[in-house]
Amino acid sequence: LIASEVYRGSTYGRGHPLAIPRIAATMDLIDTLGWRETRRYLEAEPAAPERLIRFHDPDYVAALRRAERDQRLDDAERRHWNIGVNGNPIYPEMFRRPATACDASLKAAHLIARAPATVHALPGGTHHGRPNRASGFCFLNDLALAILDLFDRGFERLVYVDLDAHHGDGVQDAFDGDPRLLVISIHEAGRWPRTGAVADRGRGMARNFALPAGVNDDEFAFVIGEGVLPLASAHRPQALIIQGGCDGLADDPMSGFALSNNALWRAVAELLPLADRVIVTGGGGYNPWALARCWAGMWGMIDGRAPPDRLPAPAESLLRGLTWRRSQGRNPPDHWFTTLADPPRHGAIRPEVRAVVARVTEASP
Ligand SMILES: [Zn+2]
């Protein structure tokens, strides 16, 4: 498990979807469950610029550092780098924080290159980041850096699976057509960034499960079992990278998916056997209670621990102490405080979901 204290108290600013506790809340919840063991925990620190430029434009990295230092950029630079505009604010830790996510995923790559392991790099998952501009709240792209690092270490067959409700456009485009990497994304069709249509295979190595709103646990399991697993195993991955964004949860405000956290835990559990070297990252997640419970339970599942039926008192009081300035946050249901697992969200597997799986798994689109 890899995380960092840089996230504690860090915010993208009032009114931003990332004005909420995320990594710190998840780690605190993991601690109250007694699930952090010192010998299996690593603290990430900001990756040095020399490591970031393996993927990112040096001038862009310099601009990010300057913006953090000065807390401003002139208008031309803001537009040029997409910083300080479009949801990518200038905020106090705007270089240190994403650079720490990059270090977490690079540390994970180092660990799995050395020996078979599953590493949960919780701060990672910034899948919209571009070489030379910020995008979709992502200033850097830790996933691209980790994948490049694995290539540099001699890996030749990797599979990337993106569970976030938004298309993993930054990763798909970073490696477009590279035969070493199969990029699979499950996301809501028509959501920002509005890319990743079912017919979009990039230059042959991308597969996009663009699903309708309302996807339930059974539909998600169907997509994993009938779609993702056969595609991924056919690539015979030496290592697997799972982007574990949880904004597909029904309790999350940023997508129309209707998942319980059981669906994401089960997806990761079913994907893990594809390779004996796996990196699981975080990603999107915009309801502090839903994301902390989902990611704590994801680490528990990776670490072989079952969620308790009822949370111990310290975990409950931690969750009761979180706040969220959104309407859903004013009247939180009791199970956000008392349980780790959501009630399952079963449902019919709609014909349109079956049709997406059939098209994406076809030999040619
Ligand atoms: Zn997302």
Coordinates of C-alpha atoms and ligand atoms in Angstrom, one line a residue:
L1 CA 0.0 0.0 0.0
I2 CA 1.4 3.4 -1.0
A3 CA -0.1 6.8 0.0
S4 CA 1.1 10.1 1.3
E5 CA 0.4 12.8 3.8
V6 CA 0.6 15.5 1.2
Y7 CA -3.1 15.1 0.6
R8 CA -4.1 16.0 4.2
G9 CA -5.8 19.4 4.1
S10 CA -5.0 19.8 0.4
T11 CA -7.9 21.0 -1.7
Y12 CA -8.6 22.2 -5.2
G13 CA -10.5 25.1 -3.7
R14 CA -14.0 25.7 -2.4
G15 CA -16.7 24.7 -4.8
H16 CA -14.5 22.3 -6.8
P17 CA -15.4 18.6 -6.8
L18 CA -12.0 17.9 -5.3
A19 CA -12.6 20.2 -2.3
I20 CA -13.1 17.0 -0.3
P21 CA -10.9 14.7 1.8
R22 CA -9.9 11.7 -0.2
I23 CA -6.6 10.0 0.3
A24 CA -6.3 11.2 3.9
A25 CA -9.8 10.0 4.7
T26 CA -9.2 6.6 3.1
M27 CA -5.9 6.1 5.0
D28 CA -7.6 7.2 8.2
L29 CA -10.3 4.7 7.6
I30 CA -7.8 2.0 6.8
D31 CA -6.0 2.8 10.1
T32 CA -9.2 2.6 12.2
L33 CA -9.7 -0.8 10.7
G34 CA -6.2 -1.8 11.7
W35 CA -5.4 -2.6 8.0
R36 CA -2.1 -0.6 7.6
E37 CA 0.9 -2.7 8.5
T38 CA 4.2 -0.7 8.6
R39 CA 6.2 -3.3 6.8
R40 CA 3.8 -3.2 3.9
Y41 CA 3.2 0.5 3.7
L42 CA 5.3 3.0 1.7
E43 CA 5.0 6.8 1.8
A44 CA 5.2 8.5 -1.6
E45 CA 7.0 11.8 -2.1
P46 CA 7.0 14.2 -5.0
A47 CA 8.7 12.7 -8.0
A48 CA 11.7 14.7 -9.2
P49 CA 11.1 16.7 -12.5
E50 CA 13.8 14.5 -14.2
R51 CA 11.5 11.5 -13.7
L52 CA 8.4 13.4 -14.9
I53 CA 9.9 14.4 -18.2
R54 CA 10.0 10.7 -19.3
F55 CA 6.4 11.5 -20.3
H56 CA 5.8 15.2 -19.8
D57 CA 7.1 18.2 -21.7
P58 CA 10.0 19.8 -19.6
D59 CA 8.5 23.3 -20.2
Y60 CA 5.1 22.1 -18.9
V61 CA 6.7 20.6 -15.7
A62 CA 8.6 23.9 -15.2
A63 CA 5.3 25.9 -15.6
L64 CA 3.6 23.7 -13.0
R65 CA 6.4 24.3 -10.5
R66 CA 6.4 28.0 -11.2
A67 CA 2.6 28.2 -10.8
E68 CA 2.9 26.4 -7.4
R69 CA 5.7 28.8 -6.3
D70 CA 4.0 32.0 -7.4
Q71 CA 0.4 30.8 -7.1
R72 CA -0.3 32.6 -10.5
L73 CA 0.4 32.3 -14.2
D74 CA -0.2 34.9 -16.8
D75 CA -3.2 34.5 -19.1
A76 CA -1.3 33.3 -22.1
E77 CA 0.3 30.5 -20.0
R78 CA -2.9 29.6 -18.3
R79 CA -4.5 29.0 -21.7
H80 CA -1.4 27.3 -23.2
W81 CA -1.1 24.8 -20.4
N82 CA -4.8 24.6 -19.4
I83 CA -3.8 25.5 -15.9
G84 CA -6.0 27.9 -13.8
V85 CA -8.9 27.2 -16.1
N86 CA -11.3 24.4 -16.9
G87 CA -11.3 22.8 -13.5
N88 CA -7.5 22.6 -13.2
P89 CA -7.0 25.3 -10.5
I90 CA -3.9 27.0 -9.3
Y91 CA -3.7 25.8 -5.7
P92 CA -1.0 25.5 -3.0
E93 CA 0.2 21.9 -3.7
M94 CA -0.5 21.9 -7.4
F95 CA 2.9 20.5 -8.3
R96 CA 3.8 18.5 -5.2
R97 CA 0.5 16.7 -5.0
P98 CA 0.4 15.3 -8.6
A99 CA 4.1 14.7 -8.5
T100 CA 3.5 12.5 -5.4
A101 CA 0.9 10.5 -7.2
C102 CA 3.5 9.9 -9.9
D103 CA 6.0 8.7 -7.3
A104 CA 3.5 6.4 -5.9
S105 CA 2.8 4.7 -9.2
L106 CA 6.5 4.7 -10.1
K107 CA 7.3 3.0 -6.8
A108 CA 4.6 0.5 -7.5
A109 CA 6.2 -0.2 -11.0
H110 CA 9.6 -0.7 -9.3
L111 CA 8.1 -3.1 -6.8
I112 CA 6.3 -5.3 -9.3
A113 CA 9.3 -5.3 -11.6
R114 CA 11.4 -6.7 -8.8
A115 CA 9.1 -9.4 -7.7
P116 CA 5.5 -10.7 -8.2
A117 CA 3.2 -8.5 -6.1
T118 CA 0.0 -6.6 -6.1
V119 CA 0.6 -2.9 -5.1
H120 CA -2.2 -0.5 -4.3
A121 CA -0.9 2.9 -5.3
L122 CA -3.8 4.8 -3.8
P123 CA -2.8 8.4 -5.0
G124 CA -2.4 7.3 -8.6
G125 CA -5.0 7.2 -11.3
T126 CA -4.7 10.6 -13.0
H127 CA -5.8 9.2 -16.3
H128 CA -6.6 12.4 -18.2
G129 CA -3.2 14.0 -17.8
R130 CA -1.4 15.0 -21.0
P131 CA 2.3 15.4 -21.9
N132 CA 1.9 19.2 -22.1
R133 CA -1.3 20.3 -20.5
A134 CA -3.6 19.7 -17.6
S135 CA -7.0 18.0 -18.3
G136 CA -9.9 16.9 -16.2
F137 CA -8.4 17.8 -12.8
C138 CA -5.2 15.8 -13.8
F139 CA -2.0 17.8 -14.0
L140 CA 0.3 14.9 -14.6
N141 CA -0.2 11.3 -15.7
D142 CA 1.2 8.8 -13.1
L143 CA -0.2 5.9 -15.1
A144 CA 1.6 6.8 -18.3
L145 CA 4.8 7.2 -16.3
A146 CA 4.4 3.8 -14.6
I147 CA 3.7 2.1 -17.9
L148 CA 6.8 3.7 -19.5
D149 CA 8.8 2.6 -16.5
L150 CA 7.7 -1.0 -17.0
F151 CA 8.6 -0.8 -20.7
D152 CA 12.0 0.6 -19.8
R153 CA 12.5 -2.4 -17.5
G154 CA 11.8 -4.8 -20.3
F155 CA 8.1 -5.6 -20.0
E156 CA 6.6 -6.3 -23.4
R157 CA 3.0 -7.2 -22.7
L158 CA 0.9 -5.1 -20.4
V159 CA -2.8 -4.7 -19.9
Y160 CA -4.4 -1.5 -18.5
V161 CA -7.9 -1.7 -17.2
D162 CA -9.7 1.6 -16.4
L163 CA -12.7 1.2 -14.0
D164 CA -13.4 4.9 -13.7
A165 CA -16.7 6.2 -15.0
H166 CA -14.8 8.5 -17.4
H167 CA -12.9 7.4 -20.4
G168 CA -9.2 7.0 -19.8
D169 CA -8.3 9.2 -22.7
G170 CA -4.9 10.3 -21.5
V171 CA -3.6 6.8 -21.3
Q172 CA -5.2 5.6 -24.5
D173 CA -3.7 8.5 -26.4
A174 CA -0.3 8.2 -24.7
F175 CA 0.3 4.7 -26.1
D176 CA -2.0 4.7 -29.1
G177 CA -1.2 1.6 -31.2
D178 CA 1.7 0.5 -29.1
P179 CA 1.5 -3.3 -29.4
R180 CA 2.9 -3.8 -26.0
L181 CA -0.1 -2.3 -24.2
L182 CA -3.8 -3.2 -24.4
V183 CA -5.8 -0.3 -23.1
I184 CA -9.3 -1.3 -21.8
S185 CA -11.7 1.4 -20.5
I186 CA -15.2 0.9 -19.0
H187 CA -17.0 4.2 -18.8
E188 CA -20.3 6.0 -19.2
A189 CA -21.0 6.9 -22.9
G190 CA -21.4 10.6 -23.5
R191 CA -19.7 11.7 -20.3
W192 CA -16.8 14.2 -20.3
P193 CA -14.3 13.9 -22.1
R194 CA -16.9 12.4 -24.5
T195 CA -14.2 10.2 -26.2
G196 CA -13.9 6.4 -26.1
A197 CA -16.9 5.4 -28.2
V198 CA -17.4 1.6 -28.7
A199 CA -16.1 1.8 -32.2
D200 CA -12.9 3.7 -31.1
R201 CA -10.0 1.2 -31.0
G202 CA -7.4 3.9 -31.5
R203 CA -4.7 2.4 -33.7
G204 CA -5.8 -1.1 -32.8
M205 CA -4.8 -1.5 -29.1
A206 CA -7.7 0.3 -27.4
R207 CA -11.1 -1.3 -26.3
N208 CA -13.8 1.0 -25.0
F209 CA -16.8 -0.3 -23.1
A210 CA -18.9 2.9 -23.4
L211 CA -22.0 2.0 -21.4
P212 CA -25.4 3.6 -20.9
A213 CA -26.2 5.4 -17.6
G214 CA -27.6 3.3 -14.8
V215 CA -25.1 0.4 -14.9
N216 CA -25.8 -1.9 -12.0
D217 CA -23.6 -4.4 -10.2
D218 CA -24.7 -7.3 -12.3
E219 CA -24.1 -5.5 -15.5
F220 CA -20.7 -4.4 -14.4
A221 CA -19.9 -8.1 -13.5
F222 CA -21.1 -9.1 -16.9
V223 CA -18.9 -6.6 -18.7
I224 CA -15.9 -7.7 -16.6
G225 CA -16.6 -11.4 -17.1
E226 CA -17.7 -11.5 -20.7
G227 CA -15.8 -8.5 -22.0
V228 CA -12.7 -7.5 -20.1
L229 CA -11.4 -10.8 -18.9
P230 CA -11.3 -12.6 -22.3
L231 CA -9.7 -9.6 -24.0
A232 CA -7.2 -9.1 -21.3
S233 CA -6.2 -12.8 -21.0
A234 CA -5.8 -13.1 -24.8
H235 CA -3.0 -10.4 -24.5
R236 CA -1.2 -12.7 -21.9
P237 CA -0.1 -9.8 -19.7
Q238 CA 3.2 -9.9 -17.8
A239 CA 1.7 -7.2 -15.6
L240 CA -1.6 -5.5 -15.1
I241 CA -2.4 -1.9 -14.3
I242 CA -5.9 -1.3 -12.9
Q243 CA -7.2 2.3 -12.6
G244 CA -9.6 2.0 -9.6
G245 CA -11.5 5.2 -9.9
C246 CA -14.8 4.9 -8.0
D247 CA -16.9 7.7 -9.5
G248 CA -19.2 5.0 -11.0
L249 CA -20.7 4.4 -7.6
A250 CA -24.4 5.3 -7.3
D251 CA -23.5 7.6 -4.4
D252 CA -21.0 9.6 -6.5
P253 CA -22.3 12.8 -8.1
M254 CA -20.0 12.7 -11.2
S255 CA -21.5 9.9 -13.2
G256 CA -24.8 8.2 -14.0
F257 CA -23.6 4.7 -13.1
A258 CA -25.5 3.0 -10.3
L259 CA -22.8 0.7 -8.8
S260 CA -22.3 -0.4 -5.2
N261 CA -18.8 -0.7 -4.0
N262 CA -19.2 -4.5 -4.1
A263 CA -19.1 -4.3 -7.9
L264 CA -15.7 -2.5 -7.9
W265 CA -14.2 -4.9 -5.3
R266 CA -15.4 -7.9 -7.3
A267 CA -14.0 -6.4 -10.5
V268 CA -10.6 -6.0 -9.0
A269 CA -10.8 -9.5 -7.4
E270 CA -11.6 -11.0 -10.8
L271 CA -8.9 -9.1 -12.6
L272 CA -6.0 -9.8 -10.2
P273 CA -5.5 -13.4 -11.4
L274 CA -4.7 -12.2 -14.9
A275 CA -1.1 -11.5 -13.9
D276 CA 1.1 -12.0 -10.8
R277 CA 2.3 -8.4 -11.0
V278 CA -0.4 -5.9 -10.6
I279 CA -0.7 -2.2 -9.8
V280 CA -4.0 -0.9 -8.6
T281 CA -4.4 2.9 -8.4
G282 CA -7.1 5.3 -7.3
G283 CA -8.8 7.7 -9.7
G284 CA -12.0 9.6 -9.7
G285 CA -14.2 9.7 -6.7
Y286 CA -16.2 12.7 -5.5
N287 CA -18.3 11.7 -2.5
P288 CA -15.9 11.5 0.5
W289 CA -17.8 8.7 2.3
A290 CA -18.4 6.6 -0.8
L291 CA -14.8 6.9 -1.9
A292 CA -13.1 6.3 1.5
R293 CA -15.3 3.2 2.1
C294 CA -14.7 1.9 -1.5
W295 CA -11.0 2.3 -1.5
A296 CA -10.5 1.1 2.1
G297 CA -12.4 -2.0 1.1
M298 CA -10.5 -2.4 -2.1
W299 CA -7.2 -2.4 -0.1
G300 CA -8.8 -4.9 2.3
M301 CA -9.7 -7.1 -0.6
I302 CA -6.2 -6.9 -2.1
D303 CA -4.8 -7.7 1.3
G304 CA -7.1 -10.6 1.9
R305 CA -9.4 -9.1 4.5
A306 CA -13.2 -9.3 4.5
P307 CA -15.2 -6.1 5.3
P308 CA -16.7 -6.2 8.8
D309 CA -20.5 -6.3 8.9
R310 CA -20.5 -3.3 11.1
L311 CA -17.6 -0.8 11.3
P312 CA -15.8 -0.5 14.6
A313 CA -16.6 2.6 16.7
P314 CA -13.4 4.5 15.7
A315 CA -14.2 4.0 12.0
E316 CA -17.8 5.2 12.5
S317 CA -16.8 8.3 14.4
L318 CA -14.2 9.1 11.7
L319 CA -16.8 8.9 9.0
R320 CA -19.3 10.9 11.0
G321 CA -16.7 13.6 11.3
L322 CA -16.4 14.1 7.5
T323 CA -18.3 16.9 5.8
W324 CA -19.4 17.5 2.3
R325 CA -20.8 20.8 1.0
R326 CA -23.3 19.2 -1.4
S327 CA -27.0 18.5 -0.9
Q328 CA -26.3 14.7 -0.6
G329 CA -23.9 15.6 2.1
R330 CA -26.4 17.3 4.3
N331 CA -28.5 14.2 5.0
P332 CA -26.1 11.2 4.6
P333 CA -27.8 7.8 5.0
D334 CA -26.7 5.9 8.1
H335 CA -24.9 3.1 6.2
W336 CA -22.3 5.7 5.1
F337 CA -21.1 5.7 8.7
T338 CA -21.8 2.2 9.9
T339 CA -20.8 -0.2 7.1
L340 CA -17.9 -0.7 4.7
A341 CA -19.9 -2.6 2.0
D342 CA -22.9 -0.9 0.3
P343 CA -26.1 -2.8 -0.1
P344 CA -25.7 -4.6 -3.5
R345 CA -27.3 -3.0 -6.5
H346 CA -28.5 -6.0 -8.5
G347 CA -30.5 -5.6 -11.7
A348 CA -31.3 -6.9 -15.1
I349 CA -28.5 -7.0 -17.8
R350 CA -30.0 -4.7 -20.4
P351 CA -29.8 -5.6 -24.1
E352 CA -27.8 -2.4 -24.8
V353 CA -25.1 -3.5 -22.3
R354 CA -24.9 -6.9 -24.0
A355 CA -24.7 -5.2 -27.3
V356 CA -21.7 -3.1 -26.2
V357 CA -19.9 -6.2 -24.9
A358 CA -20.6 -8.0 -28.2
R359 CA -19.2 -5.2 -30.3
V360 CA -16.1 -4.5 -28.2
T361 CA -15.1 -8.1 -28.1
E362 CA -15.7 -8.7 -31.9
A363 CA -12.5 -9.4 -33.9
S364 CA -13.0 -6.2 -35.9
P365 CA -15.3 -3.3 -35.1
Ligands
ZN1 ZN -13.7 9.8 -13.4

